[in-house]
GROMACS .gro file of C-alpha atoms in nm:
model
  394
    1UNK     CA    1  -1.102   1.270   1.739
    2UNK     CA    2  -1.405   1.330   1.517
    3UNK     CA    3  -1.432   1.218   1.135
    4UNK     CA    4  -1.649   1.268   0.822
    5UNK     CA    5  -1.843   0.969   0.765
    6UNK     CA    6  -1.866   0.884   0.352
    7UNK     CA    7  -2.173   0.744   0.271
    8UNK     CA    8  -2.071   0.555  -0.076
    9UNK     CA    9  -1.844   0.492  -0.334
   10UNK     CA   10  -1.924   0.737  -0.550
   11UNK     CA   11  -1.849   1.024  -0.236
   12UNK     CA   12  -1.554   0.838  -0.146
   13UNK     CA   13  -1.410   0.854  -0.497
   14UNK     CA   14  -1.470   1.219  -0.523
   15UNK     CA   15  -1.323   1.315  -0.135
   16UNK     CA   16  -1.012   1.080  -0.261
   17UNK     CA   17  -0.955   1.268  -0.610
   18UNK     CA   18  -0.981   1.643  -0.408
   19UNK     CA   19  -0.716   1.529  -0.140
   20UNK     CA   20  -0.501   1.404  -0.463
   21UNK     CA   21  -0.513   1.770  -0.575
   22UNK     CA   22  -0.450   1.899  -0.228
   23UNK     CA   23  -0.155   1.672  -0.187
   24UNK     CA   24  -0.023   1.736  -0.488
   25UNK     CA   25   0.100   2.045  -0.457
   26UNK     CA   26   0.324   1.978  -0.168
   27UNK     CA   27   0.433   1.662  -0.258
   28UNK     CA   28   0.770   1.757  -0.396
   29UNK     CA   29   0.887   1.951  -0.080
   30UNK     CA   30   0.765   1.712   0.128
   31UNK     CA   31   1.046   1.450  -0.022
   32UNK     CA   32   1.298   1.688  -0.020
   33UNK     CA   33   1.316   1.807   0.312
   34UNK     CA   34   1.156   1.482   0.452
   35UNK     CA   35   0.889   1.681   0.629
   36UNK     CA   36   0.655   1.392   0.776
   37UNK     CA   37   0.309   1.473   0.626
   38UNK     CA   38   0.163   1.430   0.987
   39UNK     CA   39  -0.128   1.731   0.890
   40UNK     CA   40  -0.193   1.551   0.523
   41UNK     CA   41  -0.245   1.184   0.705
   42UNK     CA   42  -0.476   1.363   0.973
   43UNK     CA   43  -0.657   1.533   0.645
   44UNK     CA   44  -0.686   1.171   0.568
   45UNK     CA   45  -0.850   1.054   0.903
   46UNK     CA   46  -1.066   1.373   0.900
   47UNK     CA   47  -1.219   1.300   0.563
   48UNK     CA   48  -1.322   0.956   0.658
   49UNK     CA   49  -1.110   0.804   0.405
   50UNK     CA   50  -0.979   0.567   0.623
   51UNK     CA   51  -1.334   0.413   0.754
   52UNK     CA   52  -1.466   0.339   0.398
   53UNK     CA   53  -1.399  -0.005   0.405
   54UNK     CA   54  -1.595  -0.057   0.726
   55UNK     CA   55  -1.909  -0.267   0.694
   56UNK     CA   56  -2.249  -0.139   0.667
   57UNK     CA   57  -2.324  -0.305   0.924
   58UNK     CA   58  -2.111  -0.125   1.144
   59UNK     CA   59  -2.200   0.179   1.021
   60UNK     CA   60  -1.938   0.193   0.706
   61UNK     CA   61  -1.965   0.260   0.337
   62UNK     CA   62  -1.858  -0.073   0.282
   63UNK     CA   63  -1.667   0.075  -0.058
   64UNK     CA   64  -1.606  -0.201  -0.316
   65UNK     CA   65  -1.266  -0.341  -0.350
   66UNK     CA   66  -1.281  -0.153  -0.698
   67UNK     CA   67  -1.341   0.175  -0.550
   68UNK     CA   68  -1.051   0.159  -0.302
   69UNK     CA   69  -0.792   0.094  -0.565
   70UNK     CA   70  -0.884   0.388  -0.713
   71UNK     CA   71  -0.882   0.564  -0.409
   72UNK     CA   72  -0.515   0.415  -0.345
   73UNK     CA   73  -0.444   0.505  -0.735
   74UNK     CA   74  -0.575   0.861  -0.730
   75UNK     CA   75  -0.337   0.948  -0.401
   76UNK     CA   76  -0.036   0.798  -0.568
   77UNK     CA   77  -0.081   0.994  -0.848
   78UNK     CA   78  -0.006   1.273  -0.598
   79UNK     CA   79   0.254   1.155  -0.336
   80UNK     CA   80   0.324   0.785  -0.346
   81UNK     CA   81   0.413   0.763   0.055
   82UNK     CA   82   0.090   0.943   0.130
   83UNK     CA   83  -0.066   0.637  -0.074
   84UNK     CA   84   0.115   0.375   0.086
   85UNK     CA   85   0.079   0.539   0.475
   86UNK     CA   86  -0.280   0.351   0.484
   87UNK     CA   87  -0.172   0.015   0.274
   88UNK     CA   88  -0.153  -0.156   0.603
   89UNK     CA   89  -0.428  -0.008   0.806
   90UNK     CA   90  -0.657  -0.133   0.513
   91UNK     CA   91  -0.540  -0.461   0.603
   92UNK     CA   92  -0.580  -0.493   0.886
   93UNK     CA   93  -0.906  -0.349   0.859
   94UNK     CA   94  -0.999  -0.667   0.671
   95UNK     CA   95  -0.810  -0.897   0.938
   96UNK     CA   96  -1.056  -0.727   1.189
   97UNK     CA   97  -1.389  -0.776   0.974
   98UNK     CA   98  -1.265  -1.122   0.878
   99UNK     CA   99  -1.110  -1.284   1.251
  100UNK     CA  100  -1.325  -1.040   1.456
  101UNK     CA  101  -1.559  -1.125   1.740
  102UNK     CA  102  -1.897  -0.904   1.685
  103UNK     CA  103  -1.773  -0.700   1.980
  104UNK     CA  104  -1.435  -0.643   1.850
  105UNK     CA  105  -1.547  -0.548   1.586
  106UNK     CA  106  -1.790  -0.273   1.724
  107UNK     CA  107  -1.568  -0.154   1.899
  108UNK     CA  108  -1.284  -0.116   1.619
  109UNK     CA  109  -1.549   0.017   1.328
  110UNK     CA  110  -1.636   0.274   1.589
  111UNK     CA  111  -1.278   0.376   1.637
  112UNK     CA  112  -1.247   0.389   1.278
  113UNK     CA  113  -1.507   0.597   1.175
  114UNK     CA  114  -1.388   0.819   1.426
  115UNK     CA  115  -1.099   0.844   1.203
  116UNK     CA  116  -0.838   0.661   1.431
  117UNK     CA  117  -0.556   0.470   1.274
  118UNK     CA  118  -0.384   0.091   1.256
  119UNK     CA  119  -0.036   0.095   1.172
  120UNK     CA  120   0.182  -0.199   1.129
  121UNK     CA  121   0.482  -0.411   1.314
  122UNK     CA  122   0.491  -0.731   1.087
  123UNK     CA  123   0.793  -0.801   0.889
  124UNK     CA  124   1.152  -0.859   1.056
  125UNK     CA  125   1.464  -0.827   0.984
  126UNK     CA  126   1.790  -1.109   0.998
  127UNK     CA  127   1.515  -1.376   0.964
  128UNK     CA  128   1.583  -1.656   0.759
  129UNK     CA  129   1.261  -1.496   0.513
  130UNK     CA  130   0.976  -1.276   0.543
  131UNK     CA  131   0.741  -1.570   0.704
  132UNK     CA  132   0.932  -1.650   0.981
  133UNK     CA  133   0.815  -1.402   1.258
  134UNK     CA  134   1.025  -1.458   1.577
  135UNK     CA  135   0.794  -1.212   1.769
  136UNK     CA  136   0.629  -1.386   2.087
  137UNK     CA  137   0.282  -1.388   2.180
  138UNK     CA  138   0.268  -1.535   2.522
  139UNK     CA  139  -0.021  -1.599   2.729
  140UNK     CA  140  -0.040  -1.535   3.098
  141UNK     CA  141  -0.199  -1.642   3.398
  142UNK     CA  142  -0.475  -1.418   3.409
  143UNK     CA  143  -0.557  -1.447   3.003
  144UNK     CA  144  -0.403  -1.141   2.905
  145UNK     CA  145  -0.100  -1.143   2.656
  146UNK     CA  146   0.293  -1.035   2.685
  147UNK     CA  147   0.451  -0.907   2.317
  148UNK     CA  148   0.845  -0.939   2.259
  149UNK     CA  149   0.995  -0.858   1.944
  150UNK     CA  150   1.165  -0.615   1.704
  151UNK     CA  151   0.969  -0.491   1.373
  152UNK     CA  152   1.103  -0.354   1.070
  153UNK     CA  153   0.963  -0.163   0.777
  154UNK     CA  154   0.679  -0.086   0.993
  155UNK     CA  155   0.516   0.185   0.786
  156UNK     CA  156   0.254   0.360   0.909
  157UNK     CA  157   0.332   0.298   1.310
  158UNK     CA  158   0.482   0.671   1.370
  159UNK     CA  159   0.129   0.791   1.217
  160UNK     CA  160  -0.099   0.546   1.442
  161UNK     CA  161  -0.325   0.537   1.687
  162UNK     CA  162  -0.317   0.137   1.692
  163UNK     CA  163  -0.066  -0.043   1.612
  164UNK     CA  164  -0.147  -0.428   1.458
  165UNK     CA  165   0.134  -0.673   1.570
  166UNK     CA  166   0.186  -0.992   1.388
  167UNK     CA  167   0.323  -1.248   1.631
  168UNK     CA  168   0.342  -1.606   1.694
  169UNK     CA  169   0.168  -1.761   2.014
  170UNK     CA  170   0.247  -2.059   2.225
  171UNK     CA  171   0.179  -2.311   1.994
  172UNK     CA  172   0.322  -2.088   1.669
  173UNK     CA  173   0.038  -2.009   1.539
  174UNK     CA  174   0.023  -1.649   1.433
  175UNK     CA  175  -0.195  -1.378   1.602
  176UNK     CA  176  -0.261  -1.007   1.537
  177UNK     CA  177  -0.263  -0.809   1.885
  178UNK     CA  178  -0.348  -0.462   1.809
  179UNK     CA  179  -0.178  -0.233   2.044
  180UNK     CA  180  -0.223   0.127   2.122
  181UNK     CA  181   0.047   0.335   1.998
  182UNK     CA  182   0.089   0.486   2.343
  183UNK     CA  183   0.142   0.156   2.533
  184UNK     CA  184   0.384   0.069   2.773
  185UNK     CA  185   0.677  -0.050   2.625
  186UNK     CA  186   0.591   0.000   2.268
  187UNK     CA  187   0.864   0.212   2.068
  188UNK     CA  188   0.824   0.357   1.732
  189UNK     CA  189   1.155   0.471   1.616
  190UNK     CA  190   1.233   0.691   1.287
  191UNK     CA  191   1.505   0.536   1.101
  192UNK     CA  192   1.374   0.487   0.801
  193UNK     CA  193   1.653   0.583   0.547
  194UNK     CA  194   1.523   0.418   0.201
  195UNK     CA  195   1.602   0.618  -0.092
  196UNK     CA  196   1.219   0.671  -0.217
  197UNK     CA  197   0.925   0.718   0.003
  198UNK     CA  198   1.069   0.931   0.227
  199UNK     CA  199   0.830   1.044   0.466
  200UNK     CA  200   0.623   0.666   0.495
  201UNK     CA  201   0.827   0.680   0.792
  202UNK     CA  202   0.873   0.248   0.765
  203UNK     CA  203   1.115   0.210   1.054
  204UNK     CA  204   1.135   0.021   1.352
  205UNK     CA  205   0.872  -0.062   1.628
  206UNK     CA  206   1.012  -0.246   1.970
  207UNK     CA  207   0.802  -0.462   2.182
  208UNK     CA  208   0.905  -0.531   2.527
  209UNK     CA  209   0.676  -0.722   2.781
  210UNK     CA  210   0.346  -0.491   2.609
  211UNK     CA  211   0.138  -0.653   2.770
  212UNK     CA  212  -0.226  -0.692   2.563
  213UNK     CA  213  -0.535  -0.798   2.680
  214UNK     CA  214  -0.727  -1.070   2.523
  215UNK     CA  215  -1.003  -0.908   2.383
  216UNK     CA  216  -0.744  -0.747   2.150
  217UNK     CA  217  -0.602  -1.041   2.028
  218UNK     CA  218  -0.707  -1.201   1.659
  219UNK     CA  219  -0.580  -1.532   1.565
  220UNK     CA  220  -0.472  -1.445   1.181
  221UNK     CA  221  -0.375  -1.826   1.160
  222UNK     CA  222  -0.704  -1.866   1.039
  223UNK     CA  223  -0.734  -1.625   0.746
  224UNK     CA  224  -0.546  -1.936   0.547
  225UNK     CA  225  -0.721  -2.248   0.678
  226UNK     CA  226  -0.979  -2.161   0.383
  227UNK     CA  227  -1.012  -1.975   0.057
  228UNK     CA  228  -0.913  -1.586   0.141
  229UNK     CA  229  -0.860  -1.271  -0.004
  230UNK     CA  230  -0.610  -1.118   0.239
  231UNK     CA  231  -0.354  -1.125  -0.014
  232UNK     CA  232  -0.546  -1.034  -0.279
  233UNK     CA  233  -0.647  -0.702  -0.153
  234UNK     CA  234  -0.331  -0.671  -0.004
  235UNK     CA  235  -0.149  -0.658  -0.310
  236UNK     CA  236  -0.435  -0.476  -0.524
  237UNK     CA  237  -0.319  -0.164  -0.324
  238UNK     CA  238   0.021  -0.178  -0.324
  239UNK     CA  239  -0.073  -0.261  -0.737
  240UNK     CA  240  -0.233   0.052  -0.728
  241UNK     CA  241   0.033   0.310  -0.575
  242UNK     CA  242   0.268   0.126  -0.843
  243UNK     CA  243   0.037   0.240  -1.133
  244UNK     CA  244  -0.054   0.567  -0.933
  245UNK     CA  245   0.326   0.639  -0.974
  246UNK     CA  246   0.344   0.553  -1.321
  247UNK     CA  247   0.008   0.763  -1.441
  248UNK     CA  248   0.183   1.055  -1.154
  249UNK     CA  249   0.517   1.059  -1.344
  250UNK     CA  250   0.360   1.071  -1.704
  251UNK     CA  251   0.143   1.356  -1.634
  252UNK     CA  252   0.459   1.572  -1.497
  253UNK     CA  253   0.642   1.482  -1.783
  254UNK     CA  254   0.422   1.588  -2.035
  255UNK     CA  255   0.380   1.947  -1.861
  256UNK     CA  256   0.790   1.934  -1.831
  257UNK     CA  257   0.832   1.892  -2.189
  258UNK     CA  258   0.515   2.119  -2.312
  259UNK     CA  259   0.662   2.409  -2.079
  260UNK     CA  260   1.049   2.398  -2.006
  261UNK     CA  261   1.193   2.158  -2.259
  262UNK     CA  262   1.395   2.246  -2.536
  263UNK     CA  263   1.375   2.056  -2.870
  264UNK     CA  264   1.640   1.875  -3.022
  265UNK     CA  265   1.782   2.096  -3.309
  266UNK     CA  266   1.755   1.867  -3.588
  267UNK     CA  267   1.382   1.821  -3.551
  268UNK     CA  268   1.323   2.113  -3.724
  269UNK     CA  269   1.014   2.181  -3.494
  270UNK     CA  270   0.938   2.491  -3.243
  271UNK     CA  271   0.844   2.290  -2.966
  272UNK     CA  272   0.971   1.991  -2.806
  273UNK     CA  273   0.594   1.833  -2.793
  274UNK     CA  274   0.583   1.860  -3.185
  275UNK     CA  275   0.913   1.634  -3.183
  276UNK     CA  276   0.785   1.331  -3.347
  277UNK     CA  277   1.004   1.071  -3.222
  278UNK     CA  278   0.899   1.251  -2.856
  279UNK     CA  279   0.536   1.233  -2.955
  280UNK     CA  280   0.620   0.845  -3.032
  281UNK     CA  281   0.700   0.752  -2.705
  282UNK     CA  282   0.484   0.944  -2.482
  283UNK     CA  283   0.266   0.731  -2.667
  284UNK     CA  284   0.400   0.400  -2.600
  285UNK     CA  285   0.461   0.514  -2.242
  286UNK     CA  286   0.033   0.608  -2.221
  287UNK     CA  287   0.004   0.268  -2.343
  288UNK     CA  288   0.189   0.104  -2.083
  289UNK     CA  289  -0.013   0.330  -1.817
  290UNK     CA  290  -0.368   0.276  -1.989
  291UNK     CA  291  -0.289  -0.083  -1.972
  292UNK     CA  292  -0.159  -0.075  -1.567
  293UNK     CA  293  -0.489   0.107  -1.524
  294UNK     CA  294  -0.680  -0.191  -1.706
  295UNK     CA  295  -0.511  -0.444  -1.560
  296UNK     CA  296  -0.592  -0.313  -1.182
  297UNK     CA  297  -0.960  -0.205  -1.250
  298UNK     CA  298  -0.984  -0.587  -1.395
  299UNK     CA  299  -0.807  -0.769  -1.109
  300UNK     CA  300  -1.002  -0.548  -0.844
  301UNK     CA  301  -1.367  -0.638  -0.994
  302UNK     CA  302  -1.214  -1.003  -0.994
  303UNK     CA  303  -1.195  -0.939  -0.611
  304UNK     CA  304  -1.511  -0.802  -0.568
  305UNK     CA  305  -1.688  -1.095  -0.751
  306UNK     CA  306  -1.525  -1.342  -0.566
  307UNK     CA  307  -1.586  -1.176  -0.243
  308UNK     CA  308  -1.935  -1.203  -0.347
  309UNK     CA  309  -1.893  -1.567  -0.415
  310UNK     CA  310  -1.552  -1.710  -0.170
  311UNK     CA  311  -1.469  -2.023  -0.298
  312UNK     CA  312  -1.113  -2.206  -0.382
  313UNK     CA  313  -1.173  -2.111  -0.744
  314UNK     CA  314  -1.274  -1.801  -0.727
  315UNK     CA  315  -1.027  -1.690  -0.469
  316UNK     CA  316  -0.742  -1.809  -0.695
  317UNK     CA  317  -0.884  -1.620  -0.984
  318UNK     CA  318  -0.837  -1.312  -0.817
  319UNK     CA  319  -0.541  -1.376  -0.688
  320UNK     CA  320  -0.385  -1.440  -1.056
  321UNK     CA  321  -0.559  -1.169  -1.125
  322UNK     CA  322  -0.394  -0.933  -0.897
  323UNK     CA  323  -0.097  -1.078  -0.947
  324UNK     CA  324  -0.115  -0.983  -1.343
  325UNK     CA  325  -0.190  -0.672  -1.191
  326UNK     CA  326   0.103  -0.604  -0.974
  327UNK     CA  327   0.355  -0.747  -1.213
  328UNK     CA  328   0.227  -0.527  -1.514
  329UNK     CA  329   0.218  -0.207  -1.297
  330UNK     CA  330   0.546  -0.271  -1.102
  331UNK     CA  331   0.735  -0.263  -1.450
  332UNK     CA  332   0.532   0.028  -1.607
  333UNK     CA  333   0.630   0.250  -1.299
  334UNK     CA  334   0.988   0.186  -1.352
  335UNK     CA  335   0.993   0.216  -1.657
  336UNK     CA  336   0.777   0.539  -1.695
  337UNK     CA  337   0.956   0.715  -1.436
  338UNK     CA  338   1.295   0.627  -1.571
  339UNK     CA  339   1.190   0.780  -1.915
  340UNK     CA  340   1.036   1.069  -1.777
  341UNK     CA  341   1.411   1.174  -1.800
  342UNK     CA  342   1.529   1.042  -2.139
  343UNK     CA  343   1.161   1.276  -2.276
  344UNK     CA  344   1.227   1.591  -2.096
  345UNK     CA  345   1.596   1.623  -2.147
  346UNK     CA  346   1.879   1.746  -1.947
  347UNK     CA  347   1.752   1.992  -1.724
  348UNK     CA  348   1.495   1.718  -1.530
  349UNK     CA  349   1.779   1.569  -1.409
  350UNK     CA  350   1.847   1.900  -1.147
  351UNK     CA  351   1.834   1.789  -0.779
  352UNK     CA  352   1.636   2.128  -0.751
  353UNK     CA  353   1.335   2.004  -0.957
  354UNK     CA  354   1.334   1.668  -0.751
  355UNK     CA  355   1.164   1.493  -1.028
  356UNK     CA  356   1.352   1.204  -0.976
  357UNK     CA  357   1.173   1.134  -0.675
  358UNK     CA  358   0.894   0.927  -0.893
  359UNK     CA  359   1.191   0.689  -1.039
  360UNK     CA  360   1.297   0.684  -0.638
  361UNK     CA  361   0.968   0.596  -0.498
  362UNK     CA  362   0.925   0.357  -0.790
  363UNK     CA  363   1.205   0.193  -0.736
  364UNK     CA  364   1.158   0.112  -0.346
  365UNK     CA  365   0.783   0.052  -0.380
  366UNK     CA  366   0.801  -0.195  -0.624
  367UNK     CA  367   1.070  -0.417  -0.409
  368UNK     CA  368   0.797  -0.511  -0.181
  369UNK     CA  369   0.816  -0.818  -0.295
  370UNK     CA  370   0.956  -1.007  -0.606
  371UNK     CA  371   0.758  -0.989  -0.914
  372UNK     CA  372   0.934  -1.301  -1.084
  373UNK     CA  373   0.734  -1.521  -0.822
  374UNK     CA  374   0.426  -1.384  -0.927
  375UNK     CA  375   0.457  -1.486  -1.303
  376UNK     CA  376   0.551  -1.824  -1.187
  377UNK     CA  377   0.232  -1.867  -1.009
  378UNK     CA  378   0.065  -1.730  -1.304
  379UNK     CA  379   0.232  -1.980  -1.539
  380UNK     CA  380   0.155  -2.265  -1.325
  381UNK     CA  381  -0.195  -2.154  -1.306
  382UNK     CA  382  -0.225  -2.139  -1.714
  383UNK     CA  383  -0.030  -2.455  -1.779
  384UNK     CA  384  -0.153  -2.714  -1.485
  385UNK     CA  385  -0.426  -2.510  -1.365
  386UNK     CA  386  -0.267  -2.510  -0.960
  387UNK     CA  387  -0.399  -2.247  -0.735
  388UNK     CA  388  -0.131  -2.053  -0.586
  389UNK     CA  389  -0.039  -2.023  -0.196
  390UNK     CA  390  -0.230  -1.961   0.077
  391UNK     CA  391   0.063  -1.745   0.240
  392UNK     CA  392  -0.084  -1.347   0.195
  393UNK     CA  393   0.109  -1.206  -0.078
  394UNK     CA  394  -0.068  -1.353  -0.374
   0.00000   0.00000   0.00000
């Protein structure tokens, strides 16, 4: 596999806003018939896309944290499980740069930039919550490593070329073993049945006796003994795919309502956009977008100066930060893409025109995890000034 190799933000910002348009205009099709964009994700690897993030060091771009929000933005605009397909291989891109030996990581950055792909086997399912992993880790005789488990919602795997494991070693610590998606005893199964993003293809991966060797093994434990970002940019992108949705939904309900609605007969007007009470809340819906959009540019720059500058403050202002974020754009793109049908009338609701699958993907995006928790980490942090968690989702 061969890859372009973007040499800055400002290229990878332009390659990112090109695919939107490419993606765009089989993005509806591609929900309705659950057709797995397998050519779109390798127009993804082929770009270089996916190796932005790598350091300069290595040979990468080294994009700001800014720049790939936007990138993540811009796609979601277009097809919101295109956008979230790579949420996971960007993090565990950073688990890599941040746990990585210096010959791990030369040897991962060069399978990145030749446009190779991590997937993801972390969460579980019938666990008592989304921390406790049950998957083993166990070390054997000759060093090497022996994987058991079940994963769930493990988007991204069917797409991979590595798959990132989180599991729990002898002592219970947890590890990431990246695994190749070919290995023995590795399954990726497509059951994912979730009513929005249809073709993320989030279903299960089984584990039995994989065995892994060392030198692929990253002990993630770490990430949280000091102050981190792995959250933070974590939830920046999913953050941006919610406000991607929103801006996404907006934009195809204004050219609904300028070219196929009706108006209402009592307007007295010739055109459903010269409705003024229409007019009134496409406006109030733009202002819920606009401020999504501010919201994540803010929190991301907040990342990127405290990457600049790690410390326990400045890693718990960008995780409030982000957190603002996510919270602000989770409830814009359900609420956007639930009006996009009380603005363009009675006709959007037609299973033909499918436009309900940006209230769908909405929807199931934004239960990724519970926005109430985020506000009360953001109230504690404005009333007694207490950093929140160290866990990876803030």
């Amino acid at each position: 596999m061969s890859a372009h190799v973007i040499a800055d933000d400002a290229e990878a910002l332009a390659v990112a806003a090109a695919l939107a348009e490419e993606f765009r205009a089989g993005a509806s099709a591609r929900d309705a018939e659950r057709r797995l964009p397998r050519a779109e994700v390798d127009r993804l690897s082929a770009s270089g896309l996916l190796a932005v993030t790598v350091p300069a060091a290595y040979g990468g771009a080294e994009v700001s944290r800014e720049t790939l929000a936007e990138v993540f933005r811009l796609l979601a605009t277009a097809d919101a499980s295109l956008a979230q397909i790579p949420q996971s291989h960007f993090v565990y891109v950073n688990v890599l740069t941040r746990q990585g030996t210096d010959e791990q990581r030369k040897f991962f950055c060069a399978e990145l930039l030749a446009g190779r792909r991590l997937g993801n086997a972390q969460s579980e399912a019938g666990t008592r919550h989304v921390q406790d992993i049950r998957t083993r880790l166990d070390l054997l005789p000759d060093g090497s490593y022996v994987l058991n488990g079940v994963k769930h919602y493990a988007t991204g795997a069917l797409y991979a070329d590595w798959i990132p494991v989180l599991a729990r070693a002898g002592n219970d610590d947890l590890h990431v073993a990246y695994v190749p998606r070919d290995a023995p005893g590795l399954t990726v199964i497509d059951d994912w049945d979730g009513m929005g993003q249809r073709t993320t293809a989030s279903g299960t991966v089984r584990l039995v006796d994989v065995r892994v060797p060392a030198d692929r093994v990253l002990p993630h434990h770490l990430t949280f003994e000091g102050p981190q970002l792995h959250g933070a940019v974590a939830q920046l992108l999913h953050a941006a795919i919610d406000t991607g949705i929103a801006g996404g939904a907006l934009a195809e309900a204004a050219e609904f309502v300028r070219t196929k609605s009706r108006p209402w007969f009592e307007s007295g007007f010739e055109t459903a956009a010269e409705d003024p009470l229409l007019v009134q809340r496409f406006g109030e819906l733009a202002v819920r977008v606009r401020a999504s959009e501010a919201l994540l540019r803010e929190a991301a720059r907040t990342v990127d100066r405290a990457h600049a500058g790690l410390t326990d403050d400045s890693a718990a202002e960008a995780s409030i930060a982000v957190a603002a974020a996510k919270a602000h754009a989770a409830d814009t793109a359900v609420e956007v893409t639930s009006a996009l049908f009380e603005v363009a009338g009675t006709r959007s609701a037609l299973g033909s025109l499918n436009l309900h699958r940006h209230w769908r993907d909405a929807r199931t995006h934004t239960l990724h995890d519970p926005v109430r928790w985020k506000i009360q980490h953001i109230g504690r942090y404005v009333l007694g000034g207490i950093r929140p968690p160290r866990h990876g989702l803030l």
